[in-house]
Each structure stands twice: as C-alpha cells, then as structure tokens.
Amino acid sequence: MADTPENLRNLIIHHYNGGNGVRNIGRMLNMCPSTVSRIIQRHRATGVTSTRRRGHCGRPRMLSVQTQRQVARVSVINPRATASEIRAEVGGAAAQFVATLSDLVE
C-alpha cells in the first residue's frame, strides 16, 4: 500500500477547512472516504500532514556497525568459518552476540 502524496494530503485538509465533508472530498479527489477521514484525523491529532518516520521499529541491534564489518570481513576471507571461529577472531565483548552469518552478510 503506497502512501498518499503530501500535496494531496494538503489538498484534503484545504477542502476540509473550506467546509467540505469527507464524502464530498472523496468524490472530488476520487479517493475512498475512509482514507480522507484518516488523513483528517491524523491532521487533527498532530497538526501536520506528513507521514510518521518508521525507522525505529523492531528489535535493537546487538552488534555495532564496526563489529558487523569485522564479521563480514572474516566471513569473506574464510567463507567456511564457523560461528565459534568468527567469534574467536572478532573477540571483544561483542563477540558473544555473533550468531549466524546469514543475518550479517548481505
């Protein structure tokens, strides 16, 4: 499902503030009234029409970027290395978090 473009969201708010109803706006812009209603509700709650950032969801990373690079480097040099061999070579406190190579090497 694609996001509604920001200029269209601003147009919906403009028409709503001009006194048009949700169904009427939906007909004018060829949109589902529930989409129009959701955009208006979000604008009322937050005061903005931009979408939320979704960059901070999911489980936090266990390895730092530097440690991920080290693990990737070791696995490229020795593709047959086991997790315990990589753990020993990477060393440090982050070595305990090295689990599988498929999660780290893209």
mmCIF file with all atom_site columns, N, CA and C in Angstrom, residues 14-61:
data_model
loop_
_atom_site.group_PDB
_atom_site.id
_atom_site.type_symbol
_atom_site.label_atom_id
_atom_site.label_alt_id
_atom_site.label_comp_id
_atom_site.label_asym_id
_atom_site.label_entity_id
_atom_site.label_seq_id
_atom_site.pdbx_PDB_ins_code
_atom_site.Cartn_x
_atom_site.Cartn_y
_atom_site.Cartn_z
_atom_site.occupancy
_atom_site.B_iso_or_equiv
_atom_site.pdbx_formal_charge
_atom_site.auth_seq_id
_atom_site.auth_comp_id
_atom_site.auth_asym_id
_atom_site.auth_atom_id
_atom_site.pdbx_PDB_model_num
ATOM 1   N N  . HIS A 1 14 ? -7.137  21.302 2.991  1.00 0.00 ? 14 HIS A N  1
ATOM 2   C CA . HIS A 1 14 ? -7.620  22.583 2.472  1.00 0.00 ? 14 HIS A CA 1
ATOM 3   C C  . HIS A 1 14 ? -9.129  22.513 2.207  1.00 0.00 ? 14 HIS A C  1
ATOM 4   N N  . HIS A 1 15 ? -9.577  21.468 1.529  1.00 0.00 ? 15 HIS A N  1
ATOM 5   C CA . HIS A 1 15 ? -11.002 21.308 1.243  1.00 0.00 ? 15 HIS A CA 1
ATOM 6   C C  . HIS A 1 15 ? -11.807 21.118 2.529  1.00 0.00 ? 15 HIS A C  1
ATOM 7   N N  . TYR A 1 16 ? -11.264 20.372 3.478  1.00 0.00 ? 16 TYR A N  1
ATOM 8   C CA . TYR A 1 16 ? -11.969 20.145 4.741  1.00 0.00 ? 16 TYR A CA 1
ATOM 9   C C  . TYR A 1 16 ? -12.126 21.455 5.520  1.00 0.00 ? 16 TYR A C  1
ATOM 10  N N  . ASN A 1 17 ? -11.059 22.248 5.558  1.00 0.00 ? 17 ASN A N  1
ATOM 11  C CA . ASN A 1 17 ? -11.136 23.544 6.241  1.00 0.00 ? 17 ASN A CA 1
ATOM 12  C C  . ASN A 1 17 ? -12.062 24.497 5.504  1.00 0.00 ? 17 ASN A C  1
ATOM 13  N N  . GLY A 1 18 ? -12.260 24.271 4.209  1.00 0.00 ? 18 GLY A N  1
ATOM 14  C CA . GLY A 1 18 ? -13.177 25.087 3.424  1.00 0.00 ? 18 GLY A CA 1
ATOM 15  C C  . GLY A 1 18 ? -14.632 24.725 3.620  1.00 0.00 ? 18 GLY A C  1
ATOM 16  N N  . GLY A 1 19 ? -14.906 23.688 4.401  1.00 0.00 ? 19 GLY A N  1
ATOM 17  C CA . GLY A 1 19 ? -16.273 23.340 4.722  1.00 0.00 ? 19 GLY A CA 1
ATOM 18  C C  . GLY A 1 19 ? -16.811 22.119 4.004  1.00 0.00 ? 19 GLY A C  1
ATOM 19  N N  . ASN A 1 20 ? -16.018 21.460 3.195  1.00 0.00 ? 20 ASN A N  1
ATOM 20  C CA . ASN A 1 20 ? -16.477 20.257 2.504  1.00 0.00 ? 20 ASN A CA 1
ATOM 21  C C  . ASN A 1 20 ? -16.447 19.061 3.436  1.00 0.00 ? 20 ASN A C  1
ATOM 22  N N  . GLY A 1 21 ? -17.343 18.117 3.216  1.00 0.00 ? 21 GLY A N  1
ATOM 23  C CA . GLY A 1 21 ? -17.414 16.913 4.020  1.00 0.00 ? 21 GLY A CA 1
ATOM 24  C C  . GLY A 1 21 ? -16.471 15.836 3.495  1.00 0.00 ? 21 GLY A C  1
ATOM 25  N N  . VAL A 1 22 ? -16.306 14.798 4.295  1.00 0.00 ? 22 VAL A N  1
ATOM 26  C CA . VAL A 1 22 ? -15.385 13.715 3.957  1.00 0.00 ? 22 VAL A CA 1
ATOM 27  C C  . VAL A 1 22 ? -15.800 13.009 2.666  1.00 0.00 ? 22 VAL A C  1
ATOM 28  N N  . ARG A 1 23 ? -17.098 12.691 2.534  1.00 0.00 ? 23 ARG A N  1
ATOM 29  C CA . ARG A 1 23 ? -17.562 12.003 1.322  1.00 0.00 ? 23 ARG A CA 1
ATOM 30  C C  . ARG A 1 23 ? -17.420 12.875 0.083  1.00 0.00 ? 23 ARG A C  1
ATOM 31  N N  . ASN A 1 24 ? -17.726 14.147 0.243  1.00 0.00 ? 24 ASN A N  1
ATOM 32  C CA . ASN A 1 24 ? -17.621 15.071 -0.885 1.00 0.00 ? 24 ASN A CA 1
ATOM 33  C C  . ASN A 1 24 ? -16.166 15.200 -1.338 1.00 0.00 ? 24 ASN A C  1
ATOM 34  N N  . ILE A 1 25 ? -15.246 15.308 -0.387 1.00 0.00 ? 25 ILE A N  1
ATOM 35  C CA . ILE A 1 25 ? -13.815 15.388 -0.720 1.00 0.00 ? 25 ILE A CA 1
ATOM 36  C C  . ILE A 1 25 ? -13.384 14.105 -1.414 1.00 0.00 ? 25 ILE A C  1
ATOM 37  N N  . GLY A 1 26 ? -13.838 12.967 -0.910 1.00 0.00 ? 26 GLY A N  1
ATOM 38  C CA . GLY A 1 26 ? -13.504 11.691 -1.531 1.00 0.00 ? 26 GLY A CA 1
ATOM 39  C C  . GLY A 1 26 ? -13.971 11.612 -2.970 1.00 0.00 ? 26 GLY A C  1
ATOM 40  N N  . ARG A 1 27 ? -15.186 12.095 -3.237 1.00 0.00 ? 27 ARG A N  1
ATOM 41  C CA . ARG A 1 27 ? -15.700 12.099 -4.611 1.00 0.00 ? 27 ARG A CA 1
ATOM 42  C C  . ARG A 1 27 ? -14.892 13.040 -5.505 1.00 0.00 ? 27 ARG A C  1
ATOM 43  N N  . MET A 1 28 ? -14.579 14.243 -4.978 1.00 0.00 ? 28 MET A N  1
ATOM 44  C CA . MET A 1 28 ? -13.836 15.231 -5.785 1.00 0.00 ? 28 MET A CA 1
ATOM 45  C C  . MET A 1 28 ? -12.459 14.709 -6.175 1.00 0.00 ? 28 MET A C  1
ATOM 46  N N  . LEU A 1 29 ? -11.786 14.021 -5.240 1.00 0.00 ? 29 LEU A N  1
ATOM 47  C CA . LEU A 1 29 ? -10.409 13.588 -5.477 1.00 0.00 ? 29 LEU A CA 1
ATOM 48  C C  . LEU A 1 29 ? -10.315 12.115 -5.880 1.00 0.00 ? 29 LEU A C  1
ATOM 49  N N  . ASN A 1 30 ? -11.478 11.482 -6.056 1.00 0.00 ? 30 ASN A N  1
ATOM 50  C CA . ASN A 1 30 ? -11.525 10.070 -6.448 1.00 0.00 ? 30 ASN A CA 1
ATOM 51  C C  . ASN A 1 30 ? -10.767 9.200  -5.447 1.00 0.00 ? 30 ASN A C  1
ATOM 52  N N  . MET A 1 31 ? -11.106 9.384  -4.169 1.00 0.00 ? 31 MET A N  1
ATOM 53  C CA . MET A 1 31 ? -10.461 8.643  -3.089 1.00 0.00 ? 31 MET A CA 1
ATOM 54  C C  . MET A 1 31 ? -11.523 8.025  -2.201 1.00 0.00 ? 31 MET A C  1
ATOM 55  N N  . CYS A 1 32 ? -11.140 7.012  -1.485 1.00 0.00 ? 32 CYS A N  1
ATOM 56  C CA . CYS A 1 32 ? -12.024 6.352  -0.535 1.00 0.00 ? 32 CYS A CA 1
ATOM 57  C C  . CYS A 1 32 ? -12.271 7.300  0.651  1.00 0.00 ? 32 CYS A C  1
ATOM 58  N N  . PRO A 1 33 ? -13.514 7.430  1.104  1.00 0.00 ? 33 PRO A N  1
ATOM 59  C CA . PRO A 1 33 ? -13.796 8.316  2.233  1.00 0.00 ? 33 PRO A CA 1
ATOM 60  C C  . PRO A 1 33 ? -13.044 7.940  3.515  1.00 0.00 ? 33 PRO A C  1
ATOM 61  N N  . SER A 1 34 ? -12.760 6.646  3.699  1.00 0.00 ? 34 SER A N  1
ATOM 62  C CA . SER A 1 34 ? -12.027 6.248  4.907  1.00 0.00 ? 34 SER A CA 1
ATOM 63  C C  . SER A 1 34 ? -10.587 6.776  4.872  1.00 0.00 ? 34 SER A C  1
ATOM 64  N N  . THR A 1 35 ? -10.000 6.840  3.683  1.00 0.00 ? 35 THR A N  1
ATOM 65  C CA . THR A 1 35 ? -8.646  7.406  3.553  1.00 0.00 ? 35 THR A CA 1
ATOM 66  C C  . THR A 1 35 ? -8.671  8.895  3.875  1.00 0.00 ? 35 THR A C  1
ATOM 67  N N  . VAL A 1 36 ? -9.666  9.589  3.330  1.00 0.00 ? 36 VAL A N  1
ATOM 68  C CA . VAL A 1 36 ? -9.812  11.021 3.597  1.00 0.00 ? 36 VAL A CA 1
ATOM 69  C C  . VAL A 1 36 ? -10.010 11.254 5.093  1.00 0.00 ? 36 VAL A C  1
ATOM 70  N N  . SER A 1 37 ? -10.875 10.453 5.706  1.00 0.00 ? 37 SER A N  1
ATOM 71  C CA . SER A 1 37 ? -11.148 10.592 7.127  1.00 0.00 ? 37 SER A CA 1
ATOM 72  C C  . SER A 1 37 ? -9.895  10.354 7.965  1.00 0.00 ? 37 SER A C  1
ATOM 73  N N  . ARG A 1 38 ? -9.118  9.329  7.611  1.00 0.00 ? 38 ARG A N  1
ATOM 74  C CA . ARG A 1 38 ? -7.892  9.019  8.355  1.00 0.00 ? 38 ARG A CA 1
ATOM 75  C C  . ARG A 1 38 ? -6.888  10.163 8.269  1.00 0.00 ? 38 ARG A C  1
ATOM 76  N N  . ILE A 1 39 ? -6.752  10.769 7.087  1.00 0.00 ? 39 ILE A N  1
ATOM 77  C CA . ILE A 1 39 ? -5.825  11.899 6.920  1.00 0.00 ? 39 ILE A CA 1
ATOM 78  C C  . ILE A 1 39 ? -6.280  13.084 7.755  1.00 0.00 ? 39 ILE A C  1
ATOM 79  N N  . ILE A 1 40 ? -7.585  13.338 7.769  1.00 0.00 ? 40 ILE A N  1
ATOM 80  C CA . ILE A 1 40 ? -8.112  14.451 8.562  1.00 0.00 ? 40 ILE A CA 1
ATOM 81  C C  . ILE A 1 40 ? -7.917  14.188 10.055 1.00 0.00 ? 40 ILE A C  1
ATOM 82  N N  . GLN A 1 41 ? -8.170  12.962 10.501 1.00 0.00 ? 41 GLN A N  1
ATOM 83  C CA . GLN A 1 41 ? -7.987  12.635 11.916 1.00 0.00 ? 41 GLN A CA 1
ATOM 84  C C  . GLN A 1 41 ? -6.526  12.782 12.334 1.00 0.00 ? 41 GLN A C  1
ATOM 85  N N  . ARG A 1 42 ? -5.600  12.324 11.498 1.00 0.00 ? 42 ARG A N  1
ATOM 86  C CA . ARG A 1 42 ? -4.176  12.460 11.816 1.00 0.00 ? 42 ARG A CA 1
ATOM 87  C C  . ARG A 1 42 ? -3.777  13.929 11.870 1.00 0.00 ? 42 ARG A C  1
ATOM 88  N N  . HIS A 1 43 ? -4.356  14.739 10.964 1.00 0.00 ? 43 HIS A N  1
ATOM 89  C CA . HIS A 1 43 ? -4.052  16.173 10.974 1.00 0.00 ? 43 HIS A CA 1
ATOM 90  C C  . HIS A 1 43 ? -4.589  16.834 12.243 1.00 0.00 ? 43 HIS A C  1
ATOM 91  N N  . ARG A 1 44 ? -5.766  16.432 12.670 1.00 0.00 ? 44 ARG A N  1
ATOM 92  C CA . ARG A 1 44 ? -6.320  16.992 13.906 1.00 0.00 ? 44 ARG A CA 1
ATOM 93  C C  . ARG A 1 44 ? -5.467  16.621 15.120 1.00 0.00 ? 44 ARG A C  1
ATOM 94  N N  . ALA A 1 45 ? -4.987  15.399 15.149 1.00 0.00 ? 45 ALA A N  1
ATOM 95  C CA . ALA A 1 45 ? -4.236  14.913 16.317 1.00 0.00 ? 45 ALA A CA 1
ATOM 96  C C  . ALA A 1 45 ? -2.834  15.498 16.384 1.00 0.00 ? 45 ALA A C  1
ATOM 97  N N  . THR A 1 46 ? -2.165  15.597 15.232 1.00 0.00 ? 46 THR A N  1
ATOM 98  C CA . THR A 1 46 ? -0.760  16.005 15.237 1.00 0.00 ? 46 THR A CA 1
ATOM 99  C C  . THR A 1 46 ? -0.534  17.416 14.731 1.00 0.00 ? 46 THR A C  1
ATOM 100 N N  . GLY A 1 47 ? -1.463  17.925 13.908 1.00 0.00 ? 47 GLY A N  1
ATOM 101 C CA . GLY A 1 47 ? -1.301  19.268 13.363 1.00 0.00 ? 47 GLY A CA 1
ATOM 102 C C  . GLY A 1 47 ? -0.480  19.295 12.086 1.00 0.00 ? 47 GLY A C  1
ATOM 103 N N  . VAL A 1 48 ? -0.018  18.156 11.619 1.00 0.00 ? 48 VAL A N  1
ATOM 104 C CA . VAL A 1 48 ? 0.767   18.092 10.384 1.00 0.00 ? 48 VAL A CA 1
ATOM 105 C C  . VAL A 1 48 ? 0.171   17.024 9.464  1.00 0.00 ? 48 VAL A C  1
ATOM 106 N N  . THR A 1 49 ? 0.526   17.109 8.187  1.00 0.00 ? 49 THR A N  1
ATOM 107 C CA . THR A 1 49 ? 0.020   16.115 7.239  1.00 0.00 ? 49 THR A CA 1
ATOM 108 C C  . THR A 1 49 ? 1.099   15.135 6.810  1.00 0.00 ? 49 THR A C  1
ATOM 109 N N  . SER A 1 50 ? 2.325   15.348 7.238  1.00 0.00 ? 50 SER A N  1
ATOM 110 C CA . SER A 1 50 ? 3.399   14.441 6.829  1.00 0.00 ? 50 SER A CA 1
ATOM 111 C C  . SER A 1 50 ? 3.255   13.094 7.529  1.00 0.00 ? 50 SER A C  1
ATOM 112 N N  . THR A 1 51 ? 3.813   12.057 6.912  1.00 0.00 ? 51 THR A N  1
ATOM 113 C CA . THR A 1 51 ? 3.721   10.721 7.484  1.00 0.00 ? 51 THR A CA 1
ATOM 114 C C  . THR A 1 51 ? 4.755   10.550 8.583  1.00 0.00 ? 51 THR A C  1
ATOM 115 N N  . ARG A 1 52 ? 4.525   9.554  9.415  1.00 0.00 ? 52 ARG A N  1
ATOM 116 C CA . ARG A 1 52 ? 5.451   9.278  10.512 1.00 0.00 ? 52 ARG A CA 1
ATOM 117 C C  . ARG A 1 52 ? 6.683   8.545  9.994  1.00 0.00 ? 52 ARG A C  1
ATOM 118 N N  . ARG A 1 53 ? 7.794   8.773  10.657 1.00 0.00 ? 53 ARG A N  1
ATOM 119 C CA . ARG A 1 53 ? 9.007   8.004  10.347 1.00 0.00 ? 53 ARG A CA 1
ATOM 120 C C  . ARG A 1 53 ? 8.857   6.625  10.931 1.00 0.00 ? 53 ARG A C  1
ATOM 121 N N  . ARG A 1 54 ? 9.320   5.645  10.201 1.00 0.00 ? 54 ARG A N  1
ATOM 122 C CA . ARG A 1 54 ? 9.203   4.267  10.675 1.00 0.00 ? 54 ARG A CA 1
ATOM 123 C C  . ARG A 1 54 ? 10.564  3.639  10.884 1.00 0.00 ? 54 ARG A C  1
ATOM 124 N N  . GLY A 1 55 ? 11.551  4.441  11.170 1.00 0.00 ? 55 GLY A N  1
ATOM 125 C CA . GLY A 1 55 ? 12.898  3.918  11.248 1.00 0.00 ? 55 GLY A CA 1
ATOM 126 C C  . GLY A 1 55 ? 13.303  3.301  12.569 1.00 0.00 ? 55 GLY A C  1
ATOM 127 N N  . HIS A 1 56 ? 12.488  3.385  13.582 1.00 0.00 ? 56 HIS A N  1
ATOM 128 C CA . HIS A 1 56 ? 12.899  2.902  14.894 1.00 0.00 ? 56 HIS A CA 1
ATOM 129 C C  . HIS A 1 56 ? 12.020  1.771  15.405 1.00 0.00 ? 56 HIS A C  1
ATOM 130 N N  . CYS A 1 57 ? 11.631  0.879  14.517 1.00 0.00 ? 57 CYS A N  1
ATOM 131 C CA . CYS A 1 57 ? 10.822  -0.231 14.984 1.00 0.00 ? 57 CYS A CA 1
ATOM 132 C C  . CYS A 1 57 ? 11.638  -1.519 14.939 1.00 0.00 ? 57 CYS A C  1
ATOM 133 N N  . GLY A 1 58 ? 11.178  -2.493 15.626 1.00 0.00 ? 58 GLY A N  1
ATOM 134 C CA . GLY A 1 58 ? 11.863  -3.776 15.647 1.00 0.00 ? 58 GLY A CA 1
ATOM 135 C C  . GLY A 1 58 ? 12.841  -3.896 16.800 1.00 0.00 ? 58 GLY A C  1
ATOM 136 N N  . ARG A 1 59 ? 13.545  -4.989 16.803 1.00 0.00 ? 59 ARG A N  1
ATOM 137 C CA . ARG A 1 59 ? 14.499  -5.278 17.870 1.00 0.00 ? 59 ARG A CA 1
ATOM 138 C C  . ARG A 1 59 ? 15.759  -4.435 17.699 1.00 0.00 ? 59 ARG A C  1
ATOM 139 N N  . PRO A 1 60 ? 16.318  -3.914 18.797 1.00 0.00 ? 60 PRO A N  1
ATOM 140 C CA . PRO A 1 60 ? 17.555  -3.152 18.701 1.00 0.00 ? 60 PRO A CA 1
ATOM 141 C C  . PRO A 1 60 ? 18.715  -4.047 18.240 1.00 0.00 ? 60 PRO A C  1
ATOM 142 N N  . ARG A 1 61 ? 19.650  -3.470 17.542 1.00 0.00 ? 61 ARG A N  1
ATOM 143 C CA . ARG A 1 61 ? 20.796  -4.227 17.052 1.00 0.00 ? 61 ARG A CA 1
ATOM 144 C C  . ARG A 1 61 ? 21.713  -4.615 18.205 1.00 0.00 ? 61 ARG A C  1
#
